[in-house]
PDB file of C-alpha atoms in Angstrom:
ATOM      1  CA  MET A   1      83.111 106.035 107.975  1.00 93.00           C
ATOM      2  CA  VAL A   2      85.682 103.402 107.033  1.00 98.00           C
ATOM      3  CA  ALA A   3      89.226 103.791 105.719  1.00 98.00           C
ATOM      4  CA  PHE A   4      91.137 101.077 103.897  1.00 98.00           C
ATOM      5  CA  LEU A   5      94.902 101.172 103.392  1.00 98.00           C
ATOM      6  CA  GLY A   6      96.483  98.933 100.771  1.00 98.00           C
ATOM      7  CA  MET A   7      94.721  98.446  97.451  1.00 97.00           C
ATOM      8  CA  GLY A   8      96.223  95.168  96.301  1.00 95.00           C
ATOM      9  CA  LEU A   9      93.944  92.461  94.912  1.00 95.00           C
ATOM     10  CA  LEU A  10      92.618  91.594  98.376  1.00 97.00           C
ATOM     11  CA  GLY A  11      92.226  95.135  99.676  1.00 98.00           C
ATOM     12  CA  ALA A  12      90.564  96.429  96.515  1.00 98.00           C
ATOM     13  CA  ASN A  13      87.942  93.683  96.616  1.00 98.00           C
ATOM     14  CA  PHE A  14      87.318  94.240 100.316  1.00 98.00           C
ATOM     15  CA  VAL A  15      86.573  97.854  99.408  1.00 98.00           C
ATOM     16  CA  ARG A  16      84.243  96.851  96.563  1.00 98.00           C
ATOM     17  CA  ALA A  17      82.335  94.579  98.943  1.00 98.00           C
ATOM     18  CA  MET A  18      82.061  97.360 101.532  1.00 98.00           C
ATOM     19  CA  ILE A  19      80.705  99.776  98.944  1.00 98.00           C
ATOM     20  CA  LYS A  20      78.102  97.211  97.859  1.00 97.00           C
ATOM     21  CA  LYS A  21      77.011  97.012 101.508  1.00 96.00           C
ATOM     22  CA  GLY A  22      76.437 100.776 101.514  1.00 96.00           C
ATOM     23  CA  MET A  23      79.568 101.821 103.392  1.00 96.00           C
ATOM     24  CA  GLN A  24      81.457 105.029 102.725  1.00 96.00           C
ATOM     25  CA  VAL A  25      85.091 104.051 102.183  1.00 98.00           C
ATOM     26  CA  GLN A  26      88.186 106.247 102.021  1.00 98.00           C
ATOM     27  CA  VAL A  27      91.147 104.529 100.382  1.00 98.00           C
ATOM     28  CA  TRP A  28      94.897 104.933 100.081  1.00 98.00           C
ATOM     29  CA  ASN A  29      97.657 103.041  98.347  1.00 98.00           C
ATOM     30  CA  ARG A  30     101.393 103.594  98.048  1.00 95.00           C
ATOM     31  CA  THR A  31     100.862 103.592  94.274  1.00 95.00           C
ATOM     32  CA  PRO A  32      98.069 106.201  94.041  1.00 96.00           C
ATOM     33  CA  ALA A  33      96.616 104.930  90.760  1.00 97.00           C
ATOM     34  CA  LYS A  34      95.391 101.743  92.450  1.00 96.00           C
ATOM     35  CA  ALA A  35      93.388 103.844  94.900  1.00 97.00           C
ATOM     36  CA  THR A  36      92.025 106.368  92.415  1.00 97.00           C
ATOM     37  CA  ALA A  37      90.856 103.517  90.176  1.00 97.00           C
ATOM     38  CA  LEU A  38      88.264 102.691  92.847  1.00 98.00           C
ATOM     39  CA  GLU A  39      86.704 106.160  92.782  1.00 97.00           C
ATOM     40  CA  ALA A  40      84.620 105.110  89.767  1.00 97.00           C
ATOM     41  CA  GLU A  41      83.066 102.460  92.020  1.00 96.00           C
ATOM     42  CA  GLY A  42      82.262 104.849  94.862  1.00 97.00           C
ATOM     43  CA  ALA A  43      85.394 105.033  97.003  1.00 98.00           C
ATOM     44  CA  LYS A  44      87.143 108.290  97.841  1.00 98.00           C
ATOM     45  CA  ALA A  45      90.890 108.149  97.222  1.00 98.00           C
ATOM     46  CA  PHE A  46      93.578 110.157  98.984  1.00 98.00           C
ATOM     47  CA  ALA A  47      97.235 110.689  98.130  1.00 96.00           C
ATOM     48  CA  ASP A  48      98.150 111.302 101.796  1.00 97.00           C
ATOM     49  CA  VAL A  49      97.505 108.387 104.146  1.00 98.00           C
ATOM     50  CA  ALA A  50      96.773 110.731 107.067  1.00 98.00           C
ATOM     51  CA  ASP A  51      93.997 112.334 105.035  1.00 98.00           C
ATOM     52  CA  ALA A  52      92.666 108.905 104.074  1.00 98.00           C
ATOM     53  CA  VAL A  53      92.070 107.899 107.703  1.00 98.00           C
ATOM     54  CA  SER A  54      90.650 111.262 108.792  1.00 98.00           C
ATOM     55  CA  GLY A  55      87.194 110.847 110.310  1.00 97.00           C
ATOM     56  CA  ALA A  56      87.217 107.048 110.001  1.00 98.00           C
ATOM     57  CA  ASP A  57      85.881 104.972 112.880  1.00 97.00           C
ATOM     58  CA  TYR A  58      87.523 101.832 111.464  1.00 98.00           C
ATOM     59  CA  VAL A  59      90.816 101.671 109.605  1.00 98.00           C
ATOM     60  CA  HIS A  60      91.456  98.420 107.746  1.00 98.00           C
ATOM     61  CA  ILE A  61      94.909  97.467 106.472  1.00 98.00           C
ATOM     62  CA  THR A  62      96.169  94.907 103.956  1.00 97.00           C
ATOM     63  CA  LEU A  63      99.873  95.483 103.379  1.00 97.00           C
ATOM     64  CA  LYS A  64     103.008  93.373 102.891  1.00 96.00           C
ATOM     65  CA  ASP A  65     104.661  92.752 106.255  1.00 97.00           C
ATOM     66  CA  ASP A  66     105.445  94.080 109.740  1.00 97.00           C
ATOM     67  CA  ALA A  67     107.704  96.842 108.441  1.00 98.00           C
ATOM     68  CA  SER A  68     105.173  98.206 105.952  1.00 97.00           C
ATOM     69  CA  VAL A  69     102.358  98.121 108.527  1.00 98.00           C
ATOM     70  CA  ASN A  70     104.487 100.001 111.062  1.00 98.00           C
ATOM     71  CA  GLU A  71     105.583 102.573 108.483  1.00 98.00           C
ATOM     72  CA  VAL A  72     102.130 103.264 107.077  1.00 98.00           C
ATOM     73  CA  LEU A  73     100.420 103.435 110.471  1.00 98.00           C
ATOM     74  CA  GLU A  74     103.007 105.886 111.750  1.00 98.00           C
ATOM     75  CA  LYS A  75     102.388 108.140 108.761  1.00 98.00           C
ATOM     76  CA  ALA A  76      98.627 107.798 109.268  1.00 98.00           C
ATOM     77  CA  ALA A  77      98.764 108.530 113.006  1.00 98.00           C
ATOM     78  CA  LYS A  78      98.304 112.279 112.803  1.00 97.00           C
ATOM     79  CA  GLY A  79      95.036 111.813 110.891  1.00 98.00           C
ATOM     80  CA  LEU A  80      93.483 109.154 113.125  1.00 98.00           C
ATOM     81  CA  LYS A  81      90.216 110.013 114.817  1.00 96.00           C
ATOM     82  CA  PRO A  82      90.433 109.754 118.637  1.00 96.00           C
ATOM     83  CA  GLY A  83      89.466 106.222 119.646  1.00 95.00           C
ATOM     84  CA  ALA A  84      89.639 104.860 116.080  1.00 97.00           C
ATOM     85  CA  VAL A  85      89.862 101.095 115.640  1.00 98.00           C
ATOM     86  CA  ILE A  86      92.703  99.706 113.522  1.00 98.00           C
ATOM     87  CA  ILE A  87      91.984  96.297 111.978  1.00 98.00           C
ATOM     88  CA  ASP A  88      95.041  94.752 110.367  1.00 98.00           C
ATOM     89  CA  HIS A  89      94.507  91.893 107.879  1.00 98.00           C
ATOM     90  CA  THR A  90      98.191  91.662 106.918  1.00 98.00           C
ATOM     91  CA  THR A  91     100.080  88.397 107.400  1.00 97.00           C
ATOM     92  CA  THR A  92     102.753  89.341 109.946  1.00 98.00           C
ATOM     93  CA  SER A  93     104.807  87.858 112.746  1.00 97.00           C
ATOM     94  CA  ALA A  94     103.093  87.105 116.036  1.00 97.00           C
ATOM     95  CA  GLU A  95     105.633  89.315 117.808  1.00 98.00           C
ATOM     96  CA  GLY A  96     104.765  92.239 115.554  1.00 98.00           C
ATOM     97  CA  ALA A  97     101.045  91.850 116.191  1.00 98.00           C
ATOM     98  CA  ILE A  98     101.605  91.716 119.957  1.00 98.00           C
ATOM     99  CA  GLU A  99     103.806  94.807 119.934  1.00 98.00           C
ATOM    100  CA  ARG A 100     101.413  96.843 117.776  1.00 98.00           C
ATOM    101  CA  THR A 101      98.491  95.903 120.016  1.00 98.00           C
ATOM    102  CA  ARG A 102     100.420  97.245 123.007  1.00 98.00           C
ATOM    103  CA  GLN A 103     101.772 100.367 121.309  1.00 98.00           C
ATOM    104  CA  TRP A 104      98.511 101.550 119.827  1.00 98.00           C
ATOM    105  CA  LYS A 105      96.618 100.905 123.060  1.00 97.00           C
ATOM    106  CA  GLU A 106      99.119 103.160 124.828  1.00 97.00           C
ATOM    107  CA  ARG A 107      98.397 105.820 122.204  1.00 97.00           C
ATOM    108  CA  GLY A 108      94.634 105.591 122.803  1.00 97.00           C
ATOM    109  CA  PHE A 109      93.608 103.377 119.892  1.00 98.00           C
ATOM    110  CA  THR A 110      92.362  99.818 119.495  1.00 98.00           C
ATOM    111  CA  TYR A 111      94.494  97.598 117.252  1.00 98.00           C
ATOM    112  CA  LEU A 112      93.212  94.159 116.301  1.00 98.00           C
ATOM    113  CA  HIS A 113      95.145  91.763 114.129  1.00 98.00           C
ATOM    114  CA  ALA A 114      92.684  89.852 111.931  1.00 98.00           C
ATOM    115  CA  PRO A 115      94.575  87.914 109.243  1.00 98.00           C
ATOM    116  CA  VAL A 116      92.561  85.992 106.686  1.00 98.00           C
ATOM    117  CA  PHE A 117      92.375  82.827 104.666  1.00 97.00           C
ATOM    118  CA  MET A 118      90.644  84.653 101.832  1.00 97.00           C
ATOM    119  CA  GLY A 119      91.555  85.217  98.213  1.00 96.00           C
ATOM    120  CA  PRO A 120      90.371  88.199  96.145  1.00 97.00           C
ATOM    121  CA  VAL A 121      87.148  86.389  95.186  1.00 97.00           C
ATOM    122  CA  ASN A 122      86.431  85.664  98.868  1.00 97.00           C
ATOM    123  CA  ALA A 123      86.963  89.328  99.733  1.00 98.00           C
ATOM    124  CA  LEU A 124      84.521  90.385  97.034  1.00 98.00           C
ATOM    125  CA  GLU A 125      81.917  87.813  98.061  1.00 98.00           C
ATOM    126  CA  SER A 126      82.514  88.088 101.846  1.00 97.00           C
ATOM    127  CA  THR A 127      83.353  84.406 102.167  1.00 98.00           C
ATOM    128  CA  GLY A 128      86.367  82.544 103.590  1.00 97.00           C
ATOM    129  CA  TYR A 129      87.877  82.787 107.059  1.00 98.00           C
ATOM    130  CA  MET A 130      89.105  85.624 109.263  1.00 98.00           C
ATOM    131  CA  LEU A 131      91.220  84.898 112.346  1.00 98.00           C
ATOM    132  CA  VAL A 132      91.235  86.871 115.605  1.00 98.00           C
ATOM    133  CA  SER A 133      92.631  86.566 119.124  1.00 98.00           C
ATOM    134  CA  GLY A 134      93.446  88.766 122.090  1.00 98.00           C
ATOM    135  CA  ASN A 135      91.315  90.834 124.439  1.00 98.00           C
ATOM    136  CA  GLN A 136      87.952  89.099 124.307  1.00 98.00           C
ATOM    137  CA  ASP A 137      86.015  92.269 125.074  1.00 98.00           C
ATOM    138  CA  VAL A 138      87.583  93.862 121.989  1.00 98.00           C
ATOM    139  CA  VAL A 139      86.990  90.736 119.907  1.00 98.00           C
ATOM    140  CA  GLY A 140      83.361  90.530 121.013  1.00 97.00           C
ATOM    141  CA  ARG A 141      82.772  94.180 120.201  1.00 97.00           C
ATOM    142  CA  LEU A 142      84.333  93.917 116.750  1.00 98.00           C
ATOM    143  CA  GLU A 143      83.120  90.479 115.692  1.00 97.00           C
ATOM    144  CA  PRO A 144      79.838  91.827 114.229  1.00 96.00           C
ATOM    145  CA  VAL A 145      81.878  94.285 112.148  1.00 95.00           C
ATOM    146  CA  LEU A 146      84.249  91.582 110.936  1.00 97.00           C
ATOM    147  CA  SER A 147      81.490  89.065 110.231  1.00 97.00           C
ATOM    148  CA  LYS A 148      80.149  91.326 107.493  1.00 96.00           C
ATOM    149  CA  LEU A 149      83.427  90.934 105.601  1.00 97.00           C
ATOM    150  CA  THR A 150      83.943  87.174 105.698  1.00 98.00           C
ATOM    151  CA  GLY A 151      82.214  83.833 105.811  1.00 96.00           C
ATOM    152  CA  ARG A 152      83.395  82.935 109.292  1.00 98.00           C
ATOM    153  CA  VAL A 153      85.374  84.584 112.085  1.00 98.00           C
ATOM    154  CA  LEU A 154      87.587  82.103 113.976  1.00 98.00           C
ATOM    155  CA  ASN A 155      88.353  83.264 117.520  1.00 98.00           C
ATOM    156  CA  PHE A 156      91.522  81.675 118.938  1.00 98.00           C
ATOM    157  CA  GLY A 157      91.118  83.033 122.437  1.00 98.00           C
ATOM    158  CA  PRO A 158      92.673  85.690 124.662  1.00 98.00           C
ATOM    159  CA  GLU A 159      96.355  85.287 123.777  1.00 97.00           C
ATOM    160  CA  GLU A 160      97.663  88.240 121.764  1.00 96.00           C
ATOM    161  CA  GLY A 161      99.410  87.110 118.598  1.00 97.00           C
ATOM    162  CA  ARG A 162      97.741  83.682 118.448  1.00 98.00           C
ATOM    163  CA  ALA A 163      95.788  84.637 115.302  1.00 98.00           C
ATOM    164  CA  ALA A 164      99.046  85.682 113.640  1.00 98.00           C
ATOM    165  CA  GLY A 165     100.604  82.363 114.591  1.00 98.00           C
ATOM    166  CA  MET A 166      97.648  80.381 113.265  1.00 98.00           C
ATOM    167  CA  LYS A 167      97.861  82.243 109.967  1.00 98.00           C
ATOM    168  CA  LEU A 168     101.521  81.246 109.643  1.00 98.00           C
ATOM    169  CA  VAL A 169     100.688  77.617 110.492  1.00 97.00           C
ATOM    170  CA  GLY A 170      98.035  77.565 107.779  1.00 97.00           C
ATOM    171  CA  ASN A 171     100.264  79.234 105.219  1.00 97.00           C
ATOM    172  CA  LEU A 172     103.088  76.793 105.944  1.00 96.00           C
ATOM    173  CA  PHE A 173     100.726  73.924 105.192  1.00 95.00           C
ATOM    174  CA  LEU A 174      99.711  75.566 101.909  1.00 96.00           C
ATOM    175  CA  VAL A 175     103.359  76.023 100.931  1.00 96.00           C
ATOM    176  CA  ALA A 176     104.246  72.419 101.822  1.00 95.00           C
ATOM    177  CA  PHE A 177     101.094  71.121 100.119  1.00 95.00           C
ATOM    178  CA  THR A 178     101.832  72.996  96.906  1.00 96.00           C
ATOM    179  CA  ALA A 179     105.490  71.912  96.927  1.00 97.00           C
ATOM    180  CA  GLY A 180     104.280  68.335  97.395  1.00 96.00           C
ATOM    181  CA  ILE A 181     101.988  68.706  94.385  1.00 96.00           C
ATOM    182  CA  ALA A 182     104.929  70.001  92.350  1.00 97.00           C
ATOM    183  CA  ASP A 183     107.012  66.952  93.328  1.00 98.00           C
ATOM    184  CA  THR A 184     104.083  64.657  92.507  1.00 97.00           C
ATOM    185  CA  LEU A 185     103.768  66.144  89.037  1.00 97.00           C
ATOM    186  CA  SER A 186     107.547  65.966  88.529  1.00 97.00           C
ATOM    187  CA  LEU A 187     107.507  62.245  89.294  1.00 98.00           C
ATOM    188  CA  ALA A 188     104.568  61.703  86.947  1.00 97.00           C
ATOM    189  CA  LYS A 189     106.395  63.604  84.226  1.00 97.00           C
ATOM    190  CA  ALA A 190     109.516  61.488  84.782  1.00 97.00           C
ATOM    191  CA  MET A 191     107.419  58.376  84.114  1.00 97.00           C
ATOM    192  CA  HIS A 192     105.567  59.946  81.144  1.00 97.00           C
ATOM    193  CA  ILE A 193     102.252  59.800  82.989  1.00 98.00           C
ATOM    194  CA  PRO A 194      99.862  62.438  81.587  1.00 98.00           C
ATOM    195  CA  LEU A 195      98.232  65.014  83.807  1.00 97.00           C
ATOM    196  CA  GLY A 196      94.813  63.598  82.998  1.00 97.00           C
ATOM    197  CA  ASP A 197      95.711  60.280  84.601  1.00 98.00           C
ATOM    198  CA  VAL A 198      96.963  62.047  87.723  1.00 97.00           C
ATOM    199  CA  ALA A 199      93.693  63.973  87.888  1.00 96.00           C
ATOM    200  CA  THR A 200      91.698  60.748  87.459  1.00 97.00           C
ATOM    201  CA  LEU A 201      93.517  59.177  90.411  1.00 97.00           C
ATOM    202  CA  PHE A 202      92.895  62.099  92.747  1.00 96.00           C
ATOM    203  CA  ASP A 203      89.320  62.584  91.602  1.00 95.00           C
ATOM    204  CA  ALA A 204      88.602  59.022  92.740  1.00 96.00           C
ATOM    205  CA  TRP A 205      90.994  58.861  95.713  1.00 95.00           C
ATOM    206  CA  ASN A 206      90.998  62.123  97.645  1.00 92.00           C
ATOM    207  CA  PRO A 207      93.942  62.132 100.065  1.00 91.00           C
ATOM    208  CA  GLY A 208      92.799  65.520 101.361  1.00 88.00           C
ATOM    209  CA  ALA A 209      89.966  63.723 103.126  1.00 91.00           C
ATOM    210  CA  LEU A 210      92.598  61.887 105.174  1.00 90.00           C
ATOM    211  CA  LEU A 211      93.953  65.075 106.753  1.00 91.00           C
ATOM    212  CA  PRO A 212      92.016  65.065 110.073  1.00 92.00           C
ATOM    213  CA  ALA A 213      92.824  61.410 110.731  1.00 90.00           C
ATOM    214  CA  ARG A 214      96.450  61.843 109.654  1.00 90.00           C
ATOM    215  CA  LEU A 215      96.858  64.826 111.974  1.00 91.00           C
ATOM    216  CA  GLN A 216      95.567  62.711 114.860  1.00 91.00           C
ATOM    217  CA  ARG A 217      97.870  59.825 113.874  1.00 89.00           C
ATOM    218  CA  VAL A 218     100.967  62.031 113.822  1.00 90.00           C
ATOM    219  CA  ALA A 219     100.037  63.779 117.065  1.00 89.00           C
ATOM    220  CA  GLY A 220      98.758  60.678 118.861  1.00 88.00           C
ATOM    221  CA  GLY A 221     102.178  59.636 120.123  1.00 85.00           C
ATOM    222  CA  LYS A 222     101.637  55.919 119.423  1.00 90.00           C
ATOM    223  CA  TYR A 223     103.550  54.551 116.467  1.00 94.00           C
ATOM    224  CA  ASP A 224     104.088  50.874 117.390  1.00 92.00           C
ATOM    225  CA  ASN A 225     101.042  49.564 115.496  1.00 92.00           C
ATOM    226  CA  PRO A 226     101.975  50.633 111.971  1.00 95.00           C
ATOM    227  CA  SER A 227      99.698  50.833 108.970  1.00 93.00           C
ATOM    228  CA  TRP A 228     102.781  51.650 106.881  1.00 96.00           C
ATOM    229  CA  GLU A 229     106.190  50.906 108.380  1.00 97.00           C
ATOM    230  CA  LEU A 230     108.810  53.620 108.161  1.00 97.00           C
ATOM    231  CA  ASN A 231     111.227  51.182 106.487  1.00 98.00           C
ATOM    232  CA  MET A 232     108.686  50.540 103.733  1.00 98.00           C
ATOM    233  CA  ALA A 233     107.850  54.206 103.335  1.00 97.00           C
ATOM    234  CA  ARG A 234     111.579  54.931 103.015  1.00 98.00           C
ATOM    235  CA  LYS A 235     111.900  52.204 100.369  1.00 98.00           C
ATOM    236  CA  ASP A 236     109.138  53.848  98.327  1.00 98.00           C
ATOM    237  CA  THR A 237     110.681  57.261  98.856  1.00 98.00           C
ATOM    238  CA  GLN A 238     113.917  55.974  97.353  1.00 98.00           C
ATOM    239  CA  LEU A 239     111.934  54.766  94.348  1.00 98.00           C
ATOM    240  CA  PHE A 240     110.624  58.327  93.917  1.00 98.00           C
ATOM    241  CA  LEU A 241     114.154  59.716  94.087  1.00 98.00           C
ATOM    242  CA  ASP A 242     115.703  57.159  91.752  1.00 98.00           C
ATOM    243  CA  THR A 243     112.944  57.400  89.156  1.00 98.00           C
ATOM    244  CA  ALA A 244     113.150  61.188  89.090  1.00 97.00           C
ATOM    245  CA  ALA A 245     116.963  61.181  88.971  1.00 97.00           C
ATOM    246  CA  ASN A 246     117.036  58.701  86.080  1.00 97.00           C
ATOM    247  CA  ALA A 247     114.793  61.018  84.084  1.00 97.00           C
ATOM    248  CA  GLY A 248     116.724  64.156  85.039  1.00 96.00           C
ATOM    249  CA  ALA A 249     113.772  65.507  87.026  1.00 95.00           C
ATOM    250  CA  ALA A 250     114.243  67.568  90.187  1.00 92.00           C
ATOM    251  CA  LEU A 251     112.243  66.976  93.379  1.00 97.00           C
ATOM    252  CA  ALA A 252     112.061  69.858  95.842  1.00 96.00           C
ATOM    253  CA  VAL A 253     110.815  68.411  99.124  1.00 97.00           C
ATOM    254  CA  ILE A 254     111.235  64.634  98.889  1.00 98.00           C
ATOM    255  CA  PRO A 255     115.036  64.662  99.437  1.00 97.00           C
ATOM    256  CA  ALA A 256     114.556  66.452 102.769  1.00 97.00           C
ATOM    257  CA  ILE A 257     111.858  63.970 103.786  1.00 97.00           C
ATOM    258  CA  ALA A 258     114.132  61.049 102.901  1.00 98.00           C
ATOM    259  CA  ALA A 259     116.866  62.522 105.085  1.00 98.00           C
ATOM    260  CA  GLU A 260     114.415  62.872 107.985  1.00 97.00           C
ATOM    261  CA  MET A 261     113.296  59.278 107.537  1.00 98.00           C
ATOM    262  CA  ASP A 262     116.926  58.132 107.657  1.00 98.00           C
ATOM    263  CA  LYS A 263     117.404  59.916 110.987  1.00 98.00           C
ATOM    264  CA  TRP A 264     114.462  58.085 112.535  1.00 97.00           C
ATOM    265  CA  ILE A 265     115.485  54.728 111.109  1.00 98.00           C
ATOM    266  CA  ALA A 266     118.968  55.221 112.566  1.00 98.00           C
ATOM    267  CA  ARG A 267     117.298  55.855 115.945  1.00 97.00           C
ATOM    268  CA  GLY A 268     115.626  52.439 115.758  1.00 97.00           C
ATOM    269  CA  HIS A 269     112.158  53.389 114.505  1.00 97.00           C
ATOM    270  CA  GLY A 270     112.221  51.604 111.145  1.00 97.00           C
ATOM    271  CA  GLY A 271     109.481  49.190 112.255  1.00 97.00           C
ATOM    272  CA  ASP A 272     107.216  51.930 113.613  1.00 97.00           C
ATOM    273  CA  ASP A 273     104.472  53.687 111.696  1.00 96.00           C
ATOM    274  CA  TRP A 274     106.090  56.150 109.327  1.00 96.00           C
ATOM    275  CA  THR A 275     104.249  59.068 110.963  1.00 95.00           C
ATOM    276  CA  VAL A 276     106.817  58.795 113.773  1.00 96.00           C
ATOM    277  CA  ILE A 277     108.916  61.281 111.783  1.00 96.00           C
ATOM    278  CA  GLY A 278     106.588  63.970 113.137  1.00 94.00           C
ATOM    279  CA  LYS A 279     106.976  62.958 116.776  1.00 92.00           C
ATOM    280  CA  ASP A 280     109.401  65.717 117.799  1.00 90.00           C
ATOM    281  CA  SER A 281     107.214  68.379 116.165  1.00 89.00           C
ATOM    282  CA  ILE A 282     104.108  67.806 118.275  1.00 86.00           C
ATOM    283  CA  PRO A 283     103.099  70.915 120.317  1.00 85.00           C
ATOM    284  CA  GLN A 284     102.874  70.308 124.052  1.00 70.00           C
TER     285      GLN A 284
END
């Protein structure tokens, strides 16, 4: 028996996929209508979260944050089956994941944080990526269970909270990437360049393919053989800013990048490769 708490877009599609695989699923949501809507598809909905987890060997969670996970699990505690496994797919802090792992172990339960890079379609189709870390005996025991729900399980080793941290790293990149796209489109708009021309450029020249090499360049620690000097990159960045300003367009992230470039130029790195601006960020 499986219980699932949190019937947002992701959770609801996880449940649909489980039902298609022949699982019996008990569901709960803070807004009951979202849970009862799944009864027509074979789930059993409960208004009380403790009742929803009763008899379940595995309790999956997709909620908002640390606070909501802590609150809902505490309310569910009295209904948990002895030895039940709690699998939390919520994006949370690493500290929260570590503390919950400890607390629920002390109470006789297994808690595994397994955040995902999966949208609703991935959850329905069991594709995408699920992240885990921590006690490797626990991970090994649960990996076959998790593998049924996703395309690939990425194991980041024995450190508790590492999966949570990796989820935040990935989400930060998505936020920065999307903000960069917004600035790109704002600059194109300022120059009256149609979206179709932007799409044509990126269909032919895919900068996403440069990511692995660019990551190595930033993290390599050697910037004295530039392919693009910081001074020249800063010159172009000023062109972005001036062009947008002249057209009354706002750029969200480029001003902060320009300021960072100025710091490194003032420190004498204007002739280095422009990726030197990431030097102080490299993990040791």
